[in-house]
mmCIF file of C-alpha atoms and ligand atoms in Angstrom:
data_model
loop_
_atom_site.group_PDB
_atom_site.id
_atom_site.type_symbol
_atom_site.label_atom_id
_atom_site.label_comp_id
_atom_site.label_asym_id
_atom_site.label_seq_id
_atom_site.Cartn_x
_atom_site.Cartn_y
_atom_site.Cartn_z
ATOM 1 C CA UNK D 1 -25.367 -43.655 -68.114
ATOM 2 C CA UNK D 2 -28.544 -41.623 -69.925
ATOM 3 C CA UNK D 3 -29.257 -38.821 -69.240
ATOM 4 C CA UNK D 4 -32.924 -39.125 -68.696
ATOM 5 C CA UNK D 5 -33.897 -41.082 -64.907
ATOM 6 C CA UNK D 6 -35.853 -43.791 -65.537
ATOM 7 C CA UNK D 7 -38.431 -42.465 -62.105
ATOM 8 C CA UNK D 8 -39.290 -46.660 -61.658
ATOM 9 C CA UNK D 9 -37.242 -48.880 -60.131
ATOM 10 C CA UNK D 10 -34.342 -50.988 -62.407
ATOM 11 C CA UNK D 11 -34.936 -54.078 -60.521
ATOM 12 C CA UNK D 12 -37.331 -55.659 -58.513
ATOM 13 C CA UNK D 13 -37.492 -58.367 -55.579
ATOM 14 C CA UNK D 14 -39.304 -61.325 -56.378
ATOM 15 C CA UNK D 15 -41.753 -62.544 -54.256
ATOM 16 C CA UNK D 16 -42.745 -58.686 -53.184
ATOM 17 C CA UNK D 17 -45.256 -56.198 -54.895
ATOM 18 C CA UNK D 18 -44.065 -54.655 -58.203
ATOM 19 C CA UNK D 19 -46.131 -52.077 -59.349
ATOM 20 C CA UNK D 20 -44.566 -49.445 -62.083
ATOM 21 C CA UNK D 21 -43.007 -47.347 -59.479
ATOM 22 C CA UNK D 22 -40.641 -47.071 -56.483
ATOM 23 C CA UNK D 23 -42.198 -48.918 -53.769
ATOM 24 C CA UNK D 24 -43.142 -46.810 -50.344
ATOM 25 C CA UNK D 25 -42.339 -48.869 -47.517
ATOM 26 C CA UNK D 26 -43.898 -47.430 -44.075
ATOM 27 C CA UNK D 27 -41.694 -47.251 -40.148
ATOM 28 C CA UNK D 28 -42.852 -49.324 -37.553
ATOM 29 C CA UNK D 29 -40.472 -48.673 -34.790
ATOM 30 C CA UNK D 30 -41.633 -50.210 -31.352
ATOM 31 C CA UNK D 31 -38.646 -48.410 -29.509
ATOM 32 C CA UNK D 32 -38.761 -45.916 -26.374
ATOM 33 C CA UNK D 33 -35.927 -44.540 -28.552
ATOM 34 C CA UNK D 34 -35.356 -44.044 -32.133
ATOM 35 C CA UNK D 35 -34.212 -40.803 -33.497
ATOM 36 C CA UNK D 36 -37.100 -40.601 -35.074
ATOM 37 C CA UNK D 37 -40.690 -41.100 -33.149
ATOM 38 C CA UNK D 38 -39.297 -42.952 -30.352
ATOM 39 C CA UNK D 39 -41.280 -43.867 -28.015
ATOM 40 C CA UNK D 40 -44.822 -43.135 -30.619
ATOM 41 C CA UNK D 41 -45.385 -46.744 -31.165
ATOM 42 C CA UNK D 42 -43.677 -48.518 -28.141
ATOM 43 C CA UNK D 43 -46.641 -49.801 -26.706
ATOM 44 C CA UNK D 44 -48.500 -52.789 -29.075
ATOM 45 C CA UNK D 45 -51.780 -51.400 -30.153
ATOM 46 C CA UNK D 46 -49.834 -48.077 -30.917
ATOM 47 C CA UNK D 47 -47.582 -49.756 -33.044
ATOM 48 C CA UNK D 48 -50.543 -52.193 -34.520
ATOM 49 C CA UNK D 49 -52.732 -49.023 -35.192
ATOM 50 C CA UNK D 50 -49.737 -47.225 -37.125
ATOM 51 C CA UNK D 51 -48.682 -49.908 -39.281
ATOM 52 C CA UNK D 52 -52.657 -50.340 -39.836
ATOM 53 C CA UNK D 53 -53.062 -46.495 -40.725
ATOM 54 C CA UNK D 54 -49.367 -46.833 -42.705
ATOM 55 C CA UNK D 55 -51.326 -49.822 -44.592
ATOM 56 C CA UNK D 56 -54.741 -47.813 -45.517
ATOM 57 C CA UNK D 57 -51.644 -44.747 -46.685
ATOM 58 C CA UNK D 58 -50.926 -46.810 -49.306
ATOM 59 C CA UNK D 59 -47.808 -48.203 -47.896
ATOM 60 C CA UNK D 60 -46.372 -51.441 -50.144
ATOM 61 C CA UNK D 61 -44.426 -52.592 -46.726
ATOM 62 C CA UNK D 62 -44.742 -52.154 -43.295
ATOM 63 C CA UNK D 63 -41.043 -52.023 -41.565
ATOM 64 C CA UNK D 64 -41.069 -53.466 -37.948
ATOM 65 C CA UNK D 65 -38.042 -52.811 -35.873
ATOM 66 C CA UNK D 66 -37.428 -53.703 -32.216
ATOM 67 C CA UNK D 67 -33.690 -52.146 -31.762
ATOM 68 C CA UNK D 68 -33.306 -48.398 -32.307
ATOM 69 C CA UNK D 69 -29.960 -47.804 -34.259
ATOM 70 C CA UNK D 70 -29.848 -44.281 -34.257
ATOM 71 C CA UNK D 71 -25.348 -43.128 -32.788
ATOM 72 C CA UNK D 72 -25.325 -44.339 -29.750
ATOM 73 C CA UNK D 73 -28.590 -45.534 -28.932
ATOM 74 C CA UNK D 74 -27.610 -49.530 -26.819
ATOM 75 C CA UNK D 75 -28.688 -52.418 -27.248
ATOM 76 C CA UNK D 76 -31.597 -54.225 -26.078
ATOM 77 C CA UNK D 77 -31.270 -57.894 -24.632
ATOM 78 C CA UNK D 78 -33.023 -60.296 -27.642
ATOM 79 C CA UNK D 79 -35.847 -61.076 -25.268
ATOM 80 C CA UNK D 80 -36.618 -57.722 -25.023
ATOM 81 C CA UNK D 81 -36.427 -57.318 -28.717
ATOM 82 C CA UNK D 82 -38.383 -59.810 -29.343
ATOM 83 C CA UNK D 83 -41.388 -58.924 -27.078
ATOM 84 C CA UNK D 84 -41.171 -55.782 -28.841
ATOM 85 C CA UNK D 85 -41.838 -56.862 -32.426
ATOM 86 C CA UNK D 86 -43.074 -60.142 -32.678
ATOM 87 C CA UNK D 87 -46.590 -59.434 -31.237
ATOM 88 C CA UNK D 88 -47.216 -56.009 -33.269
ATOM 89 C CA UNK D 89 -45.272 -58.864 -36.563
ATOM 90 C CA UNK D 90 -48.177 -61.252 -35.631
ATOM 91 C CA UNK D 91 -51.249 -58.788 -35.592
ATOM 92 C CA UNK D 92 -50.026 -56.704 -39.092
ATOM 93 C CA UNK D 93 -49.238 -60.280 -40.985
ATOM 94 C CA UNK D 94 -52.361 -61.141 -39.632
ATOM 95 C CA UNK D 95 -54.851 -58.420 -41.628
ATOM 96 C CA UNK D 96 -52.650 -59.491 -44.475
ATOM 97 C CA UNK D 97 -49.979 -56.919 -44.608
ATOM 98 C CA UNK D 98 -46.230 -57.136 -45.965
ATOM 99 C CA UNK D 99 -44.366 -56.815 -43.696
ATOM 100 C CA UNK D 100 -40.759 -56.547 -43.418
ATOM 101 C CA UNK D 101 -38.324 -57.469 -39.978
ATOM 102 C CA UNK D 102 -36.356 -54.402 -38.681
ATOM 103 C CA UNK D 103 -33.079 -57.085 -36.816
ATOM 104 C CA UNK D 104 -30.005 -57.363 -36.848
ATOM 105 C CA UNK D 105 -30.157 -61.232 -35.149
ATOM 106 C CA UNK D 106 -30.468 -64.203 -37.003
ATOM 107 C CA UNK D 107 -33.279 -65.528 -34.270
ATOM 108 C CA UNK D 108 -35.355 -62.379 -34.037
ATOM 109 C CA UNK D 109 -35.834 -62.850 -37.919
ATOM 110 C CA UNK D 110 -36.778 -66.382 -37.476
ATOM 111 C CA UNK D 111 -38.754 -66.042 -35.031
ATOM 112 C CA UNK D 112 -40.668 -63.036 -37.450
ATOM 113 C CA UNK D 113 -40.793 -64.904 -40.524
ATOM 114 C CA UNK D 114 -42.930 -67.970 -38.759
ATOM 115 C CA UNK D 115 -45.110 -64.868 -37.285
ATOM 116 C CA UNK D 116 -45.975 -63.385 -40.339
ATOM 117 C CA UNK D 117 -43.246 -61.459 -41.378
ATOM 118 C CA UNK D 118 -42.413 -61.487 -45.338
ATOM 119 C CA UNK D 119 -39.153 -60.547 -45.906
ATOM 120 C CA UNK D 120 -35.445 -58.951 -43.673
ATOM 121 C CA UNK D 121 -34.510 -56.061 -43.613
ATOM 122 C CA UNK D 122 -30.755 -56.482 -41.838
ATOM 123 C CA UNK D 123 -28.891 -52.748 -41.189
ATOM 124 C CA UNK D 124 -25.799 -54.781 -40.956
ATOM 125 C CA UNK D 125 -26.061 -56.561 -44.607
ATOM 126 C CA UNK D 126 -25.853 -59.857 -42.520
ATOM 127 C CA UNK D 127 -22.740 -58.932 -40.949
ATOM 128 C CA UNK D 128 -23.983 -58.403 -36.720
ATOM 129 C CA UNK D 129 -24.764 -61.798 -36.782
ATOM 130 C CA UNK D 130 -23.063 -64.474 -38.909
ATOM 131 C CA UNK D 131 -26.471 -66.995 -39.239
ATOM 132 C CA UNK D 132 -28.444 -64.369 -40.427
ATOM 133 C CA UNK D 133 -27.916 -65.187 -43.562
ATOM 134 C CA UNK D 134 -28.266 -68.869 -43.180
ATOM 135 C CA UNK D 135 -31.523 -68.001 -41.818
ATOM 136 C CA UNK D 136 -32.835 -65.851 -44.695
ATOM 137 C CA UNK D 137 -31.315 -68.660 -47.064
ATOM 138 C CA UNK D 138 -33.108 -71.747 -45.190
ATOM 139 C CA UNK D 139 -36.376 -69.216 -45.524
ATOM 140 C CA UNK D 140 -36.002 -68.609 -48.519
ATOM 141 C CA UNK D 141 -37.900 -65.053 -48.198
ATOM 142 C CA UNK D 142 -35.985 -61.510 -49.418
ATOM 143 C CA UNK D 143 -33.378 -59.685 -48.224
ATOM 144 C CA UNK D 144 -32.279 -56.222 -47.805
ATOM 145 C CA UNK D 145 -28.721 -55.967 -46.853
ATOM 146 C CA UNK D 146 -26.871 -52.356 -45.873
ATOM 147 C CA UNK D 147 -23.964 -50.282 -46.328
ATOM 148 C CA UNK D 148 -22.387 -50.868 -42.551
ATOM 149 C CA UNK D 149 -19.709 -50.800 -40.960
ATOM 150 C CA UNK D 150 -19.907 -51.123 -36.997
ATOM 151 C CA UNK D 151 -22.801 -51.200 -34.272
ATOM 152 C CA UNK D 152 -24.384 -47.596 -32.563
ATOM 153 C CA UNK D 153 -22.119 -46.818 -30.655
ATOM 154 C CA UNK D 154 -19.057 -47.042 -32.778
ATOM 155 C CA UNK D 155 -20.393 -46.024 -36.293
ATOM 156 C CA UNK D 156 -19.329 -42.724 -36.642
ATOM 157 C CA UNK D 157 -16.198 -43.511 -35.987
ATOM 158 C CA UNK D 158 -15.814 -45.727 -39.177
ATOM 159 C CA UNK D 159 -16.298 -42.976 -41.565
ATOM 160 C CA UNK D 160 -12.622 -43.141 -43.527
ATOM 161 C CA UNK D 161 -13.723 -43.834 -46.933
ATOM 162 C CA UNK D 162 -10.917 -43.358 -50.315
ATOM 163 C CA UNK D 163 -13.914 -42.749 -52.792
ATOM 164 C CA UNK D 164 -17.709 -42.898 -50.512
ATOM 165 C CA UNK D 165 -19.834 -44.269 -53.535
ATOM 166 C CA UNK D 166 -16.747 -46.544 -55.205
ATOM 167 C CA UNK D 167 -16.222 -47.567 -51.599
ATOM 168 C CA UNK D 168 -20.078 -48.409 -50.166
ATOM 169 C CA UNK D 169 -20.560 -50.515 -53.520
ATOM 170 C CA UNK D 170 -17.874 -52.245 -53.283
ATOM 171 C CA UNK D 171 -18.729 -53.009 -49.399
ATOM 172 C CA UNK D 172 -22.036 -54.221 -50.989
ATOM 173 C CA UNK D 173 -20.993 -56.325 -53.888
ATOM 174 C CA UNK D 174 -18.848 -58.110 -50.192
ATOM 175 C CA UNK D 175 -22.390 -58.730 -49.239
ATOM 176 C CA UNK D 176 -23.825 -59.938 -51.767
ATOM 177 C CA UNK D 177 -21.347 -62.118 -52.266
ATOM 178 C CA UNK D 178 -21.653 -64.084 -49.268
ATOM 179 C CA UNK D 179 -25.507 -63.562 -49.503
ATOM 180 C CA UNK D 180 -24.934 -65.504 -52.240
ATOM 181 C CA UNK D 181 -22.535 -68.214 -50.803
ATOM 182 C CA UNK D 182 -25.323 -68.702 -48.195
ATOM 183 C CA UNK D 183 -28.148 -69.858 -50.462
ATOM 184 C CA UNK D 184 -29.926 -66.800 -50.810
ATOM 185 C CA UNK D 185 -30.976 -66.114 -54.507
ATOM 186 C CA UNK D 186 -30.293 -62.965 -56.152
ATOM 187 C CA UNK D 187 -33.936 -62.169 -56.783
ATOM 188 C CA UNK D 188 -34.089 -61.639 -52.891
ATOM 189 C CA UNK D 189 -31.282 -59.362 -52.473
ATOM 190 C CA UNK D 190 -31.820 -55.818 -52.096
ATOM 191 C CA UNK D 191 -29.345 -53.110 -51.322
ATOM 192 C CA UNK D 192 -29.601 -49.793 -49.303
ATOM 193 C CA UNK D 193 -25.910 -47.744 -48.749
ATOM 194 C CA UNK D 194 -26.963 -46.817 -45.189
ATOM 195 C CA UNK D 195 -27.456 -43.457 -44.697
ATOM 196 C CA UNK D 196 -26.258 -42.470 -41.505
ATOM 197 C CA UNK D 197 -24.691 -45.424 -41.293
ATOM 198 C CA UNK D 198 -20.884 -44.766 -40.967
ATOM 199 C CA UNK D 199 -21.350 -41.622 -43.233
ATOM 200 C CA UNK D 200 -21.386 -38.397 -42.602
ATOM 201 C CA UNK D 201 -23.548 -35.979 -43.392
ATOM 202 C CA UNK D 202 -21.192 -35.132 -46.712
ATOM 203 C CA UNK D 203 -21.169 -38.561 -47.410
ATOM 204 C CA UNK D 204 -24.868 -38.926 -47.201
ATOM 205 C CA UNK D 205 -25.511 -36.139 -50.010
ATOM 206 C CA UNK D 206 -22.798 -37.994 -52.250
ATOM 207 C CA UNK D 207 -24.494 -41.130 -52.130
ATOM 208 C CA UNK D 208 -27.579 -39.143 -53.511
ATOM 209 C CA UNK D 209 -26.656 -37.839 -56.214
ATOM 210 C CA UNK D 210 -24.790 -40.842 -57.439
ATOM 211 C CA UNK D 211 -27.378 -42.761 -56.304
ATOM 212 C CA UNK D 212 -27.141 -44.001 -60.401
ATOM 213 C CA UNK D 213 -24.074 -45.344 -59.632
ATOM 214 C CA UNK D 214 -25.971 -48.027 -56.847
ATOM 215 C CA UNK D 215 -28.958 -48.709 -59.181
ATOM 216 C CA UNK D 216 -26.788 -50.030 -61.712
ATOM 217 C CA UNK D 217 -24.774 -52.738 -59.342
ATOM 218 C CA UNK D 218 -27.982 -54.324 -61.023
ATOM 219 C CA UNK D 219 -29.838 -55.229 -57.626
ATOM 220 C CA UNK D 220 -32.707 -53.227 -56.135
ATOM 221 C CA UNK D 221 -32.017 -50.489 -54.190
ATOM 222 C CA UNK D 222 -33.601 -49.415 -51.320
ATOM 223 C CA UNK D 223 -33.394 -45.512 -50.443
ATOM 224 C CA UNK D 224 -33.769 -44.939 -46.212
ATOM 225 C CA UNK D 225 -33.073 -40.694 -45.651
ATOM 226 C CA UNK D 226 -36.626 -40.331 -43.668
ATOM 227 C CA UNK D 227 -36.228 -37.495 -41.509
ATOM 228 C CA UNK D 228 -32.764 -38.292 -40.469
ATOM 229 C CA UNK D 229 -29.814 -35.727 -38.927
ATOM 230 C CA UNK D 230 -27.824 -34.770 -42.303
ATOM 231 C CA UNK D 231 -31.811 -33.370 -43.022
ATOM 232 C CA UNK D 232 -32.282 -31.535 -39.874
ATOM 233 C CA UNK D 233 -28.863 -30.266 -40.005
ATOM 234 C CA UNK D 234 -29.614 -28.521 -43.409
ATOM 235 C CA UNK D 235 -32.736 -27.389 -42.487
ATOM 236 C CA UNK D 236 -31.126 -25.890 -39.283
ATOM 237 C CA UNK D 237 -32.886 -22.144 -37.962
ATOM 238 C CA UNK D 238 -30.640 -19.600 -39.660
ATOM 239 C CA UNK D 239 -30.516 -17.271 -36.298
ATOM 240 C CA UNK D 240 -30.092 -20.354 -33.913
ATOM 241 C CA UNK D 241 -28.469 -22.668 -35.500
ATOM 242 C CA UNK D 242 -30.422 -25.285 -33.892
ATOM 243 C CA UNK D 243 -31.060 -28.284 -36.259
ATOM 244 C CA UNK D 244 -34.629 -29.259 -37.184
ATOM 245 C CA UNK D 245 -36.416 -31.502 -35.181
ATOM 246 C CA UNK D 246 -36.893 -35.370 -36.772
ATOM 247 C CA UNK D 247 -40.800 -33.897 -37.262
ATOM 248 C CA UNK D 248 -40.093 -31.369 -39.319
ATOM 249 C CA UNK D 249 -38.316 -32.890 -41.915
ATOM 250 C CA UNK D 250 -41.110 -34.739 -43.771
ATOM 251 C CA UNK D 251 -41.107 -31.927 -46.756
ATOM 252 C CA UNK D 252 -37.137 -32.808 -46.863
ATOM 253 C CA UNK D 253 -37.635 -36.537 -47.200
ATOM 254 C CA UNK D 254 -40.558 -35.721 -49.302
ATOM 255 C CA UNK D 255 -37.611 -34.375 -52.061
ATOM 256 C CA UNK D 256 -35.317 -36.848 -51.975
ATOM 257 C CA UNK D 257 -37.811 -39.346 -52.263
ATOM 258 C CA UNK D 258 -39.009 -37.918 -55.602
ATOM 259 C CA UNK D 259 -34.999 -37.205 -56.275
ATOM 260 C CA UNK D 260 -34.566 -41.590 -55.377
ATOM 261 C CA UNK D 261 -37.713 -42.457 -57.056
ATOM 262 C CA UNK D 262 -36.623 -40.710 -60.450
ATOM 263 C CA UNK D 263 -32.856 -41.517 -60.306
ATOM 264 C CA UNK D 264 -34.132 -46.022 -59.857
ATOM 265 C CA UNK D 265 -34.384 -46.359 -56.656
ATOM 266 C CA UNK D 266 -36.812 -49.967 -56.449
ATOM 267 C CA UNK D 267 -38.016 -48.843 -52.237
ATOM 268 C CA UNK D 268 -38.050 -45.426 -50.456
ATOM 269 C CA UNK D 269 -38.847 -46.620 -46.517
ATOM 270 C CA UNK D 270 -40.060 -43.382 -44.692
ATOM 271 C CA UNK D 271 -41.690 -42.415 -41.735
ATOM 272 C CA UNK D 272 -45.070 -40.401 -43.199
ATOM 273 C CA UNK D 273 -46.277 -41.921 -46.160
ATOM 274 C CA UNK D 274 -49.013 -40.493 -47.968
ATOM 275 C CA UNK D 275 -47.110 -37.451 -49.776
ATOM 276 C CA UNK D 276 -44.276 -40.321 -50.693
ATOM 277 C CA UNK D 277 -46.904 -42.243 -51.969
ATOM 278 C CA UNK D 278 -47.671 -38.991 -54.512
ATOM 279 C CA UNK D 279 -43.616 -38.478 -54.626
ATOM 280 C CA UNK D 280 -43.164 -41.760 -55.728
ATOM 281 C CA UNK D 281 -46.090 -41.076 -58.694
ATOM 282 C CA UNK D 282 -44.959 -38.091 -59.997
ATOM 283 C CA UNK D 283 -41.188 -39.854 -60.484
ATOM 284 C CA UNK D 284 -43.329 -42.557 -62.861
ATOM 285 C CA UNK D 285 -44.810 -40.368 -64.835
ATOM 286 C CA UNK D 286 -42.057 -38.054 -65.869
ATOM 287 C CA UNK D 287 -39.715 -41.129 -66.173
ATOM 288 C CA UNK D 288 -42.421 -42.297 -68.668
ATOM 289 C CA UNK D 289 -42.249 -39.455 -71.076
ATOM 290 C CA UNK D 290 -39.675 -40.246 -73.534
ATOM 291 C CA UNK D 291 -36.613 -38.060 -74.651
HETATM 292 N N1 PMM L 1 -32.432 -46.875 -40.830
HETATM 293 C C1 PMM L 1 -32.894 -46.814 -39.532
HETATM 294 C C2 PMM L 1 -33.364 -48.279 -39.316
HETATM 295 N N2 PMM L 1 -33.270 -49.159 -40.338
HETATM 296 N N3 PMM L 1 -33.187 -49.344 -42.172
HETATM 297 C C3 PMM L 1 -32.747 -49.990 -43.806
HETATM 298 N N4 PMM L 1 -32.828 -50.205 -44.665
HETATM 299 N N5 PMM L 1 -32.328 -48.578 -43.775
HETATM 300 C C4 PMM L 1 -32.015 -47.601 -43.128
HETATM 301 O O1 PMM L 1 -30.723 -46.788 -43.572
HETATM 302 C C5 PMM L 1 -31.939 -47.103 -42.024
HETATM 303 C C6 PMM L 1 -33.454 -48.626 -40.865
HETATM 304 C C7 PMM L 1 -32.704 -45.644 -38.448
HETATM 305 O O2 PMM L 1 -33.542 -45.515 -37.769
HETATM 306 P P1 PMM L 1 -35.231 -45.299 -38.434
HETATM 307 O O3 PMM L 1 -36.188 -46.382 -37.916
HETATM 308 O O4 PMM L 1 -36.075 -44.163 -37.238
HETATM 309 O O5 PMM L 1 -35.037 -44.659 -40.066
#
């Protein structure tokens, strides 16, 4: 592995924007209970407006989801998930945005694609719903496969690893193989180490420190550290020990965005876009230096 950091994606997903820098994906959670922004954009009109703001700020993709995946979260019914996500996806796609649907349900993914979504972000990597990879293959759209071991009610009990990076890579390879076997085209696959999904805070740091091993998998890598609890824990109030609340974690998120982009991440998934855009430009410029 060279000492130099590439500063721009080592690989791109065919059919999505390919700027000479990491892509920025802005999050639109249409949920009452997401850890980071739950309830902020729960009304469809507010969610659409937020998505349009993210696009105006430069987001390459907006990721719309109707299910919170925070530890312990209860799953909404499929109808409720549809009710939350689909109108927002329809409007944002009609406004010209590249929309991804953040869902673990094949039927929701199918409806979202019909409503104009261009890619599927499945945090279970196709494991939660046995039909998901078939739906993605049939639609001929890109998919993000995240490292995942179980639903939110039990994911924090599934944190045993021999070597977290090697194990995540091996498990992601299995998901890639499953996607290919279902007929998904290789150039439509991106992977994500799933920070916070069946990982301790230390595991998250190890994965981020060794991100370049994941980049060497030869598939585009998405990094979604934005506002996650391990940042709140790092930045806990020294006097009280109280965790920094999600809204106060954006500067730390931006710092990680520079590092991830320098290491060759394909896409950075964040709640606030402007500083992330600057971060990926800085990384790309540094990566363009010879030496
Ligand atoms: N994390 C959340 C939701 N969606 N999608 C991907 N690909 N990777 C993630 O780590 C991920 C995700 C957790 O909740 P948030 O929407 O508040 O960040």
